[in-house]
PDB file of C-alpha atoms in Angstrom:
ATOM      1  CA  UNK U   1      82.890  94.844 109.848  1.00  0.00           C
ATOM      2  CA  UNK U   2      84.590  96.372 106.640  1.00  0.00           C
ATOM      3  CA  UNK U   3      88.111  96.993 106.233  1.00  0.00           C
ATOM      4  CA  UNK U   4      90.035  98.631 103.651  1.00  0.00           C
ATOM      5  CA  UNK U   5      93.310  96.755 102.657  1.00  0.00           C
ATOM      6  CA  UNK U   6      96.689  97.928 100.664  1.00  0.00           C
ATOM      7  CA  UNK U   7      99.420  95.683  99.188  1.00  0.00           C
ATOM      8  CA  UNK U   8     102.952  97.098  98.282  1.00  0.00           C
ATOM      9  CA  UNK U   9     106.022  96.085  96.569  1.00  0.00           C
ATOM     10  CA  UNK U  10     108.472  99.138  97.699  1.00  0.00           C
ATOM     11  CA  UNK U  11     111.650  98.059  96.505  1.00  0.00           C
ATOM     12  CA  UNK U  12     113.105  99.516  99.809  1.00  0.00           C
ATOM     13  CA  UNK U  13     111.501 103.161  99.232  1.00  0.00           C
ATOM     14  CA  UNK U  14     113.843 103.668  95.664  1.00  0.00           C
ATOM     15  CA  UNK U  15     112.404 106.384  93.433  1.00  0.00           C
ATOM     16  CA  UNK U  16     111.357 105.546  89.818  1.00  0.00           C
ATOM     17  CA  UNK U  17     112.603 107.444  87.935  1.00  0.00           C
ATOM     18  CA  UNK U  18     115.824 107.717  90.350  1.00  0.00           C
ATOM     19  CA  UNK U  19     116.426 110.477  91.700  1.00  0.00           C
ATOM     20  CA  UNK U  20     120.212 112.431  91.850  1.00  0.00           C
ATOM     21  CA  UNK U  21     122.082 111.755  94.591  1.00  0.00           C
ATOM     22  CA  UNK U  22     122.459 115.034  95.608  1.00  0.00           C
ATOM     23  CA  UNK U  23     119.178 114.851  96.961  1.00  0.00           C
ATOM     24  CA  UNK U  24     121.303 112.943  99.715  1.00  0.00           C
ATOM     25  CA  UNK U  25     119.766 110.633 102.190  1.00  0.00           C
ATOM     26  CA  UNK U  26     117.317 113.146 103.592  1.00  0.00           C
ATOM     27  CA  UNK U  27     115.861 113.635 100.378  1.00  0.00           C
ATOM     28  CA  UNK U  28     115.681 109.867  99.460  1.00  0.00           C
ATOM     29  CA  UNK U  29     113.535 109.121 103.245  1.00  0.00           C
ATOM     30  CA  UNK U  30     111.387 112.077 102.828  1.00  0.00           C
ATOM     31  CA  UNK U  31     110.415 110.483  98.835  1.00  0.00           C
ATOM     32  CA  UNK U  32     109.176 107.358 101.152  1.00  0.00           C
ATOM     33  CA  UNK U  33     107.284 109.702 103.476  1.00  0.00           C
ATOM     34  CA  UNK U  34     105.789 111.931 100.783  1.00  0.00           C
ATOM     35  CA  UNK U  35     104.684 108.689  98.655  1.00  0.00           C
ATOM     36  CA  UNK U  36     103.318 106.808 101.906  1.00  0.00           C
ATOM     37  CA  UNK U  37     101.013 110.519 102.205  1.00  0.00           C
ATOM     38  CA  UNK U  38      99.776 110.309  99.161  1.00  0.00           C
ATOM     39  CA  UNK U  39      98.951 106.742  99.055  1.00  0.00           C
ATOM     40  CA  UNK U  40      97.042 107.049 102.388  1.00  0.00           C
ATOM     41  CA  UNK U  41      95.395 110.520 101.031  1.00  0.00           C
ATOM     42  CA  UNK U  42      94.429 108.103  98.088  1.00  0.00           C
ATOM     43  CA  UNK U  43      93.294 104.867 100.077  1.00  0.00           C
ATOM     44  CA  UNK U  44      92.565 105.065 103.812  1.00  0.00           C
ATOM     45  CA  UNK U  45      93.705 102.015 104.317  1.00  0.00           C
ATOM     46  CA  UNK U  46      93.542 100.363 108.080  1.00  0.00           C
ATOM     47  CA  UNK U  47      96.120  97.933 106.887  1.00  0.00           C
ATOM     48  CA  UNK U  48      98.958  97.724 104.876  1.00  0.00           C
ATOM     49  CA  UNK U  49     101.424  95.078 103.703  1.00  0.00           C
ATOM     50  CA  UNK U  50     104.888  95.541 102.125  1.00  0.00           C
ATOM     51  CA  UNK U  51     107.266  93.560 100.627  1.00  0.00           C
ATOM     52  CA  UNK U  52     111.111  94.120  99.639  1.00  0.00           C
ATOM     53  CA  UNK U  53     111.265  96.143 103.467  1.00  0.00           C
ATOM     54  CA  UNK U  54     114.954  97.741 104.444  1.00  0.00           C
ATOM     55  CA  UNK U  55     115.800  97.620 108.164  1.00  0.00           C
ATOM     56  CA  UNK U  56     118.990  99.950 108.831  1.00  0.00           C
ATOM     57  CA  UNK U  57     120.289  98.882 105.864  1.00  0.00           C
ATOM     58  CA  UNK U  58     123.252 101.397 104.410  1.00  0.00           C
ATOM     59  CA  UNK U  59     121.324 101.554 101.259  1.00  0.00           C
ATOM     60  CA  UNK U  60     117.875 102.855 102.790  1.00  0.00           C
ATOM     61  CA  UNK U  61     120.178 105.225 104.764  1.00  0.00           C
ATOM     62  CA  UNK U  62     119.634 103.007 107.960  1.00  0.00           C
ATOM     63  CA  UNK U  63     116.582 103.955 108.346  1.00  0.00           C
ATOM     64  CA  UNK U  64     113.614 101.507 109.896  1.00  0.00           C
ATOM     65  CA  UNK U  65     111.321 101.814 107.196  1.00  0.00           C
ATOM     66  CA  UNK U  66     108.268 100.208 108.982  1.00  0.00           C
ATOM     67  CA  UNK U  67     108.972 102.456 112.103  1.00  0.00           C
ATOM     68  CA  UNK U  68     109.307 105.136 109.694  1.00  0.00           C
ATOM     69  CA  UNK U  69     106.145 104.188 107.937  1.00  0.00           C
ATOM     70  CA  UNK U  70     103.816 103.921 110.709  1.00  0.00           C
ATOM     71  CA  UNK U  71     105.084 107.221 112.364  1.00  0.00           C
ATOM     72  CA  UNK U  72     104.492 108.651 108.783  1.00  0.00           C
ATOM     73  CA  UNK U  73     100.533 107.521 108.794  1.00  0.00           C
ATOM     74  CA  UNK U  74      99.827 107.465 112.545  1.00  0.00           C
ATOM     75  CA  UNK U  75      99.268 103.772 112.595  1.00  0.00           C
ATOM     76  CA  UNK U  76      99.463 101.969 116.290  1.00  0.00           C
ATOM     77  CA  UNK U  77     101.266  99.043 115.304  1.00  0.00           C
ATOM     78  CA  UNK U  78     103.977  97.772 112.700  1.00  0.00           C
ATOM     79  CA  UNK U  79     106.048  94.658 112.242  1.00  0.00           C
ATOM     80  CA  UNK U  80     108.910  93.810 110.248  1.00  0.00           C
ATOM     81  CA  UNK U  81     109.597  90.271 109.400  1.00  0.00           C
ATOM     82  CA  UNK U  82     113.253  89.523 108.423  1.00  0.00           C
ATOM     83  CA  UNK U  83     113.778  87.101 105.542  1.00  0.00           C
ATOM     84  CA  UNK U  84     117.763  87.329 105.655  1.00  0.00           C
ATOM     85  CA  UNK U  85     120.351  89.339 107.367  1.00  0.00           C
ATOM     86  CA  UNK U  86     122.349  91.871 104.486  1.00  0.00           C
ATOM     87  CA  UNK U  87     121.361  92.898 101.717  1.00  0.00           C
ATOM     88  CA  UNK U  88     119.435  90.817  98.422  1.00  0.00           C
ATOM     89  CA  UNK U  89     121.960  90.871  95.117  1.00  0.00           C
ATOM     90  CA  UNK U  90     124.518  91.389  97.803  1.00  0.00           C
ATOM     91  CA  UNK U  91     126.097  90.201 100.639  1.00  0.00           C
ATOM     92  CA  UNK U  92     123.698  88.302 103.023  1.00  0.00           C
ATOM     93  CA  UNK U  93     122.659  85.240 105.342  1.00  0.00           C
ATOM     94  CA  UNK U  94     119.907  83.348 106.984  1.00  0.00           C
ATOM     95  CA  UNK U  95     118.554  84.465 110.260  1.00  0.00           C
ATOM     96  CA  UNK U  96     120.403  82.870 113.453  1.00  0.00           C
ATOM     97  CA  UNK U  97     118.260  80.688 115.547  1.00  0.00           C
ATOM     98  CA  UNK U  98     119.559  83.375 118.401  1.00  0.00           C
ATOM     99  CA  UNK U  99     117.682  86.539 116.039  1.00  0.00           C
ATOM    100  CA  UNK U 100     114.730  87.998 116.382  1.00  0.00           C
ATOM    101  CA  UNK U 101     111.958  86.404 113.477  1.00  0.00           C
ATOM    102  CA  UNK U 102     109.565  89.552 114.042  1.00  0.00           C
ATOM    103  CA  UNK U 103     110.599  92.811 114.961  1.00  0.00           C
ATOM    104  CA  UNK U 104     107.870  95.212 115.986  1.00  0.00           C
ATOM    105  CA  UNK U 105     107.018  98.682 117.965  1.00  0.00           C
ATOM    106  CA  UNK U 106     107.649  96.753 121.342  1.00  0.00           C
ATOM    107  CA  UNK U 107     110.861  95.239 119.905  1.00  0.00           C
ATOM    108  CA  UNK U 108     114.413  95.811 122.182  1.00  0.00           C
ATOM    109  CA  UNK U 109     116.904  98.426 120.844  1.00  0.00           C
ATOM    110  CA  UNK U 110     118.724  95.907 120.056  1.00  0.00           C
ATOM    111  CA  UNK U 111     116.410  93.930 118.299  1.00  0.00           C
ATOM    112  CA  UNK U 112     115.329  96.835 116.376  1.00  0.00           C
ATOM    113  CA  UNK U 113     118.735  98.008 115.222  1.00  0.00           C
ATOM    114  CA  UNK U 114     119.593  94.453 113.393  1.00  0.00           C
ATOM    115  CA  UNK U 115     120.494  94.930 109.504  1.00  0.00           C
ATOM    116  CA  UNK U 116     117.500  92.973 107.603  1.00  0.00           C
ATOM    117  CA  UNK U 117     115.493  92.985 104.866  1.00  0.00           C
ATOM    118  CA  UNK U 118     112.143  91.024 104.504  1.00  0.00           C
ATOM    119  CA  UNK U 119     107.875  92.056 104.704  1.00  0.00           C
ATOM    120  CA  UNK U 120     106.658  94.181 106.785  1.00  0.00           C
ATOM    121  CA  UNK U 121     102.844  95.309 108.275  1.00  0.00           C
ATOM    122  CA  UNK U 122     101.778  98.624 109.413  1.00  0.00           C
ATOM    123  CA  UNK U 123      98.153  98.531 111.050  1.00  0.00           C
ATOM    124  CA  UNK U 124      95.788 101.243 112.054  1.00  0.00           C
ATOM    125  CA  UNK U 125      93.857  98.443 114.261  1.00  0.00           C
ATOM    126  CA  UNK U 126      95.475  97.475 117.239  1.00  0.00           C
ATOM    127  CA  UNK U 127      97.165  93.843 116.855  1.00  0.00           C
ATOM    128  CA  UNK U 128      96.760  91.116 119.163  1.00  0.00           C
ATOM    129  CA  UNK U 129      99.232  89.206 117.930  1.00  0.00           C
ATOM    130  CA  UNK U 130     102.130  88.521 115.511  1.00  0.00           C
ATOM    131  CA  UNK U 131     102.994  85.385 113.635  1.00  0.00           C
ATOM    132  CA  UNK U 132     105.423  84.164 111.217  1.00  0.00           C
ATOM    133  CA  UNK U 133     105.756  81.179 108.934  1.00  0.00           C
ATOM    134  CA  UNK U 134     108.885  80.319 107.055  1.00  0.00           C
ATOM    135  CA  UNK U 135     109.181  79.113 103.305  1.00  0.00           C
ATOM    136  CA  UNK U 136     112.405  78.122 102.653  1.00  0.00           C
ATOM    137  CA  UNK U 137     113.987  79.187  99.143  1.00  0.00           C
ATOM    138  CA  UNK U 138     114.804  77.411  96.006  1.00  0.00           C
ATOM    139  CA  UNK U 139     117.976  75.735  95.392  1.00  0.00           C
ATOM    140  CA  UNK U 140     118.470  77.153  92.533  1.00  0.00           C
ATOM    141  CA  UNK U 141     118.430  80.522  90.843  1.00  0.00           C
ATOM    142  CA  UNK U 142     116.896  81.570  87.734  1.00  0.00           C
ATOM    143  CA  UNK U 143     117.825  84.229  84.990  1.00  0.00           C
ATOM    144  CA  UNK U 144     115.174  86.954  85.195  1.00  0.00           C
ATOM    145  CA  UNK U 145     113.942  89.371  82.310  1.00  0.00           C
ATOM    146  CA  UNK U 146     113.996  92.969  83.857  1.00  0.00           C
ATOM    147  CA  UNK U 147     113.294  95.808  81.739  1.00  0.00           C
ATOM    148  CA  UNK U 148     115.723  98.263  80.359  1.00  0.00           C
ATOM    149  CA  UNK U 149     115.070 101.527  82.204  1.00  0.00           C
ATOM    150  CA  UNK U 150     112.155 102.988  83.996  1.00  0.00           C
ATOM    151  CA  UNK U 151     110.515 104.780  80.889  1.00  0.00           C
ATOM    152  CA  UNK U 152     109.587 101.528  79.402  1.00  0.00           C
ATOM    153  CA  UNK U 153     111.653 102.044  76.140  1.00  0.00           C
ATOM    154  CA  UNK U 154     114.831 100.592  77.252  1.00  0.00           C
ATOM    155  CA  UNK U 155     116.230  96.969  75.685  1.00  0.00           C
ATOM    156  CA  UNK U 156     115.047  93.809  78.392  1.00  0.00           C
ATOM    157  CA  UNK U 157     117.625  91.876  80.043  1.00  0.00           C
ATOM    158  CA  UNK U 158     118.601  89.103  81.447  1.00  0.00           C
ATOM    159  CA  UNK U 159     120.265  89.012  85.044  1.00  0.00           C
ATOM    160  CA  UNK U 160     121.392  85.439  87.167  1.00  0.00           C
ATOM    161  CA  UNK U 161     119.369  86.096  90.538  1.00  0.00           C
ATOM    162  CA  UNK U 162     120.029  83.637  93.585  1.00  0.00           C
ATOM    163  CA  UNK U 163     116.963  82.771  95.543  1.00  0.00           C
ATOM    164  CA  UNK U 164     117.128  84.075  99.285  1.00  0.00           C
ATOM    165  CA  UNK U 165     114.648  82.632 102.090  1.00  0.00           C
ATOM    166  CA  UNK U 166     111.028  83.656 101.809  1.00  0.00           C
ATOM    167  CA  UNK U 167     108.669  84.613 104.971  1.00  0.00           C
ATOM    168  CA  UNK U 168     105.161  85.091 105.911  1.00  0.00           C
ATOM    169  CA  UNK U 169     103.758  87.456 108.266  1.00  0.00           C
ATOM    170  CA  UNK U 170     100.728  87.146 110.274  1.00  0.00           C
ATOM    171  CA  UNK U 171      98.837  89.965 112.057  1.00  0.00           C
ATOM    172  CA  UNK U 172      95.691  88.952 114.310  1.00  0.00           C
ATOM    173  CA  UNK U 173      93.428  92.249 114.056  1.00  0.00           C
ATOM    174  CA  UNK U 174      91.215  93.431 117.156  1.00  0.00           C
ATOM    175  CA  UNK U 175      88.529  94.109 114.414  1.00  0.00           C
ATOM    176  CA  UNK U 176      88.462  90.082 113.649  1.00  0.00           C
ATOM    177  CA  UNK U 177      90.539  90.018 110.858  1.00  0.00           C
ATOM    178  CA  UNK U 178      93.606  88.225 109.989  1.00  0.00           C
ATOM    179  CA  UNK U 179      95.951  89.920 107.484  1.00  0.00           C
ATOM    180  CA  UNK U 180      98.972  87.434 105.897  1.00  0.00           C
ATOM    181  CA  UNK U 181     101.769  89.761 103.972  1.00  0.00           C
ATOM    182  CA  UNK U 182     104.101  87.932 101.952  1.00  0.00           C
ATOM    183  CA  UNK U 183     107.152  87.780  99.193  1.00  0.00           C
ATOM    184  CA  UNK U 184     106.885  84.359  97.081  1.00  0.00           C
ATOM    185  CA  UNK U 185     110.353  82.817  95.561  1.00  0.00           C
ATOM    186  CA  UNK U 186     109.928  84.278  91.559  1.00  0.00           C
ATOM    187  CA  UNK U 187     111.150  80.492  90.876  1.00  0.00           C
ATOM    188  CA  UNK U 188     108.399  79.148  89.079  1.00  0.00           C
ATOM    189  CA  UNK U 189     106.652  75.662  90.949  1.00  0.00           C
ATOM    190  CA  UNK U 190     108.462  76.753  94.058  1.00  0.00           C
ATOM    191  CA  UNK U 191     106.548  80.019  94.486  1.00  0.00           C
ATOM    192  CA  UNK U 192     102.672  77.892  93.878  1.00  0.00           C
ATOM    193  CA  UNK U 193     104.183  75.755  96.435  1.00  0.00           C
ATOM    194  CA  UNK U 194     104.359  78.379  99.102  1.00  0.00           C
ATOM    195  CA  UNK U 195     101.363  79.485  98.085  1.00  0.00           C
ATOM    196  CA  UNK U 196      99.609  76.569  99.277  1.00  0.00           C
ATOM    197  CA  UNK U 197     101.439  75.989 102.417  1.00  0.00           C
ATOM    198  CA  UNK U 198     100.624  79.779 103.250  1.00  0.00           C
ATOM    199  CA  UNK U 199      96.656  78.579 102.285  1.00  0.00           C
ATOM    200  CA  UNK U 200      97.110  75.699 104.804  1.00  0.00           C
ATOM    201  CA  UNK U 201      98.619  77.929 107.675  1.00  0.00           C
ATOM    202  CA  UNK U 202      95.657  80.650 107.074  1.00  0.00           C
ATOM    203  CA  UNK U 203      92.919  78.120 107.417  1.00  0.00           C
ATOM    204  CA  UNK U 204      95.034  77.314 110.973  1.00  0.00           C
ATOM    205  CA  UNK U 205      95.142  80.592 112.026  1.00  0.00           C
ATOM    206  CA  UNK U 206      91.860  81.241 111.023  1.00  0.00           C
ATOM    207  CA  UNK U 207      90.131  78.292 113.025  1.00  0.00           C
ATOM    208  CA  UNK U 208      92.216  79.227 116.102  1.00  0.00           C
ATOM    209  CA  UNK U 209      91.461  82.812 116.257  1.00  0.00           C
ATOM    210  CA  UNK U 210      87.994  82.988 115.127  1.00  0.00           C
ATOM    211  CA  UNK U 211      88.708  85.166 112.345  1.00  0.00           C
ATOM    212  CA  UNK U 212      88.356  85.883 108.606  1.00  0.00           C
ATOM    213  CA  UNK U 213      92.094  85.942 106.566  1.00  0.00           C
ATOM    214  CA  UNK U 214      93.191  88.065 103.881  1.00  0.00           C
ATOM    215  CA  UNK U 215      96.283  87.229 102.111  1.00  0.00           C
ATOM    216  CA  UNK U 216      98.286  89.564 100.148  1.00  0.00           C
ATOM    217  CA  UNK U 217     101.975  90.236  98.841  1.00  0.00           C
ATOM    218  CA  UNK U 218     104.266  89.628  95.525  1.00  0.00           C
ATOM    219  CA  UNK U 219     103.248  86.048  95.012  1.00  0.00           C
ATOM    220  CA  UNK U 220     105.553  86.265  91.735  1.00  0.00           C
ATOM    221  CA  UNK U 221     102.957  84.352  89.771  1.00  0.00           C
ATOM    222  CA  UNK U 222     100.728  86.152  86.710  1.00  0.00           C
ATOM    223  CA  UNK U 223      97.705  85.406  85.177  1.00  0.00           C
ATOM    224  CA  UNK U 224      95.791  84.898  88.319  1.00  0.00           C
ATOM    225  CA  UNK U 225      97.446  81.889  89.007  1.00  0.00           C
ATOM    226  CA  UNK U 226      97.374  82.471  92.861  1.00  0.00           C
ATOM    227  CA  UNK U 227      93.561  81.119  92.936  1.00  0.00           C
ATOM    228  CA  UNK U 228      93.618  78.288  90.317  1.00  0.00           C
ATOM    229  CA  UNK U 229      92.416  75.087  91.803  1.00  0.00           C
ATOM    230  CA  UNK U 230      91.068  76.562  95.463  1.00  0.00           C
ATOM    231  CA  UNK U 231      88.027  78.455  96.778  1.00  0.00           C
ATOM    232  CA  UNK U 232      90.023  81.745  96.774  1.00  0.00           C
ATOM    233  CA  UNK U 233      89.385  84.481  95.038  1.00  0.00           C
ATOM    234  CA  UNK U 234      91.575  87.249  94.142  1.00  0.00           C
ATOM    235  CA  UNK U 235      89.962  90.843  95.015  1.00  0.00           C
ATOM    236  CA  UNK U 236      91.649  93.342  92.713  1.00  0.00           C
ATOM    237  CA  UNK U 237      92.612  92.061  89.218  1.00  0.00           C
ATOM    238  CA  UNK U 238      94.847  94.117  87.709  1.00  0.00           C
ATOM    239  CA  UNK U 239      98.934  94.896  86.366  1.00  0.00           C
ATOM    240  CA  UNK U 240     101.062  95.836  88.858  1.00  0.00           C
ATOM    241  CA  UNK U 241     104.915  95.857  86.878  1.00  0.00           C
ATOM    242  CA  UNK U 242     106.163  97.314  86.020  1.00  0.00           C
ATOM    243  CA  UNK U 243     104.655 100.341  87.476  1.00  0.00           C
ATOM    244  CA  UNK U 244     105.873 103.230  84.912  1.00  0.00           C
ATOM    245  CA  UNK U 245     103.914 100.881  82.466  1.00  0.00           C
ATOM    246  CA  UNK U 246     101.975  97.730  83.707  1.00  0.00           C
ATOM    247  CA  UNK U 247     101.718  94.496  81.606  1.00  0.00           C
ATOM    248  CA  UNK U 248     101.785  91.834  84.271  1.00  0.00           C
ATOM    249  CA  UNK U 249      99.865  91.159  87.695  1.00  0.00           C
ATOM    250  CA  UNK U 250     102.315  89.452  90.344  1.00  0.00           C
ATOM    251  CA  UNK U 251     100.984  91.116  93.563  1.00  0.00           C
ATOM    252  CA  UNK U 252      97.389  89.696  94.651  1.00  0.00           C
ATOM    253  CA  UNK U 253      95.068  90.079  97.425  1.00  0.00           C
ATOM    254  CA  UNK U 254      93.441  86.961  98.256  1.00  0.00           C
ATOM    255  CA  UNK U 255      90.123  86.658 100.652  1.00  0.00           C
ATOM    256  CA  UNK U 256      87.265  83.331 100.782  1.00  0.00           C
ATOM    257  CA  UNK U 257      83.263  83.815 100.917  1.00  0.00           C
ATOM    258  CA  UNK U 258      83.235  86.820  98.826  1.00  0.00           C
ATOM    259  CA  UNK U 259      80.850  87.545  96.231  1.00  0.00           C
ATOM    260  CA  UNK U 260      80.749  90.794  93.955  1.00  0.00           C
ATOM    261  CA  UNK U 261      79.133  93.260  96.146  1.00  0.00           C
ATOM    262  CA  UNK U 262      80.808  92.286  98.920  1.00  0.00           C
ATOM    263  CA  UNK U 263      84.178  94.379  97.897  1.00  0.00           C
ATOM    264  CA  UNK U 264      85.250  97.087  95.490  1.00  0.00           C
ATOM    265  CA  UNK U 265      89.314  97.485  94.617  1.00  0.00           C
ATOM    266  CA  UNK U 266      90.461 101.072  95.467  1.00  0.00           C
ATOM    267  CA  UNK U 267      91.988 103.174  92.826  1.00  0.00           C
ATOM    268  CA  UNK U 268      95.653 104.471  93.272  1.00  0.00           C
ATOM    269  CA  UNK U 269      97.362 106.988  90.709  1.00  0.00           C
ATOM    270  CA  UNK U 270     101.475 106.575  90.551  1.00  0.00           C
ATOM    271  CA  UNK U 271     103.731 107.443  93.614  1.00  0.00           C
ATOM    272  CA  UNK U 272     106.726 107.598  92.453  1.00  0.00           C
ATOM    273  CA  UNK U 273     108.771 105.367  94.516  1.00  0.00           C
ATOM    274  CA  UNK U 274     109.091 101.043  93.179  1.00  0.00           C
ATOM    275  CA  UNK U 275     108.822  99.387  90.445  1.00  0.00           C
ATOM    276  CA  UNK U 276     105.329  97.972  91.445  1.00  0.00           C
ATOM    277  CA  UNK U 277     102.132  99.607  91.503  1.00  0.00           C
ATOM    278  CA  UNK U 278     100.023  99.039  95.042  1.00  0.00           C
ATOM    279  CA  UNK U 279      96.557  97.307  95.237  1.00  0.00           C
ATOM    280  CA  UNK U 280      94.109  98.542  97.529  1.00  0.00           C
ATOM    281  CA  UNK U 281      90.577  96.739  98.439  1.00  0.00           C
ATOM    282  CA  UNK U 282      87.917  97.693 100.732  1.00  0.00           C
ATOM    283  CA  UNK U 283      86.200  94.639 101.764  1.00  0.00           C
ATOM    284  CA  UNK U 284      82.599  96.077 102.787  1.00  0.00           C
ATOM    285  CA  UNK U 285      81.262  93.295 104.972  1.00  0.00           C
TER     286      UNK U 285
END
C-alpha cells in the first residue's frame, strides 16, 4: 500500500523572516496554522513528523502545537514525545521517571498540560500504537556556526550550545507501516551513534509488528551520511538549511527494499515558518 510521508524541522512554529510582535500571539499560532495548510495543500501527506515541537511553552504562546496541528489538518491521531522539561538555550531538565514519555490525543489533562519540548507525529491513519526510545545526549557541547540573519547576507557566527537529551518516536500504522520521527544530538560521532541504535530498534519493531519502517527527522549529519555503511537508503536527497537559502541536507527520510520506481520525493515551495525546509516522499508500493 503507498503512503505519502513529510519530515519537518519547525523550530516551534517561529516565522522566517520574524514577524513584529504586534502581530501578538494570535497572529504568531495562526502563521503555524496557515503554513501547516499550505504544506498539506502542497503534499497530502498521511503522515507527518516534526522536530523542535513546543508543548505550552510561554514562547509558543502555550499552545499544544501537535494538538494544534492535527486539529489544523483533520488528522485522527498525534503524539508528542518530550525530550526535556523547559525550554532548549534556556532553562530546562530531564523528564522525571513519574512524567509522561508520550503524550497523545488520549493523554490526561494533566498529562497534556506539562511544559515540554521534543518530536512530535501527526497521522491521518489510525495508530495502533506508540513507542519511544531514548538517546541520551552528549557530554559535551559544541560551538555551532549559525548564519547571520534570515536573508542569507548576514556575517556567520559562532554560539556555545549545550546538548539536551535526544528521543525517538515510534508510530505503528493500521496501513502496515511503521513511521520513526526523530532529533539527532548536532555533536558530531554522537549523532551516527544514535543513528544506529535507532536502525537496531526499527529492525525490532519491525519484526514484532509485521511491518515496513520509515525513519525520518533532523539527523544533524550532511552529505548523506545517514546511509553510509547500511542497506538504507535515503528517499529525498536534497538541502534543507537553511531554508531562506539551502546549502546543506541534515533532515533525511530513510526506508529499506526500495528501488527507483518504487518512490518519488514530493515538491514543497517555502512556508514561511523555520529555518528548515520540509521533505516529503510518496512511497508508491
Amino acid at each position: 500500500m503507498g503512503v505519502r510521508i513529510t519530515s519537518w524541522n519547525i523550530l516551534h512554529g517561529m516565522a522566517i523572516p520574524p514577524v513584529s510582535n504586534t502581530d501578538g500571539p494570535h497572529g504568531a499560532v495562526e502563521n503555524l496554522a496557515t503554513a501547516m495548510l499550505k504544506l498539506d495543500e502542497q503534499v497530502h501527506s498521511d503522515i507527518y513528523g516534526f522536530q523542535e515541537v513546543d508543548h505550552f511553552l510561554p514562547r509558543s504562546h502555550s499552545r499544544p502545537q501537535m494538538r494544534d496541528i492535527a486539529e489544523t489538518l483533520g488528522a485522527s491521531d498525534w503524539a508528542m514525545a518530550p525530550s526535556i522539561i523547559g525550554t532548549p538555550g534556556e532553562k530546562w531538565r530531564p523528564l522525571r521517571k513519574d512524567e509522561p514519555e508520550i503524550i497523545t490525543n488520549k493523554s490526561s489533562h494533566l498529562e497534556l498540560m506539562h511544559e515540554s519540548y521534543g518530536v512530535g507525529i501527526v497521522s491521518k491513519v489510525p495508530v495502533i500504537s506508540w513507542h519511544r526510545l531514548n538517546l541520551g545526549n552528549s557530554p559535551i557541547g559544541m560551538p555551532l556556526v549559525v548564519p547571520g540573519d534570515e536573508t542569507g547576507k548576514g556575517r556567520p557566527r559562532f554560539i556555545y550550545v549545550r546538548d539536551e537529551p535526544r528521543v525517538a518516536l515510534a508510530a505503528v500504522l493500521e496501513n502496515g507501516w511503521i513511521v520513526i520521527n526523530t532529533h539527532l544530538s548536532f555533536v558530531p560521532g554522537f549523532n551516527f551513534a544514535q543513528l544506529g541504535k535507532i536502525k537496531r530498534w526499527a529492525k525490532e519493531l519491525s519484526a514484532e509488528n509485521n511491518c515496513r519502517v520509515v525513519i525520518m527527522g533532523d539527523l544533524n549529519l550532511p552529505k548523506n551520511l545517514p546511509v553510509l555503511a547500511s542497506d538504507w537508503i535515503s528517499l529525498v536527497q536534497e538541502n534543507t538549511y537553511p531554508s531562506w537559502g539551502p546549502k546543506i541536507q541534515f533532515d533525511y527520510i530513510l526506508a529499506q527494499g526500495l528501488r527507483e520506481g518504487d518512490y518519488r520525493p514530493l515538491n514543497i515551495s517555502p512556508l514561511g515558518i523555520s529555518d528548515h525546509h520540509p521533505l516529503a516522499v510518496e512511497i508508491l508500493k
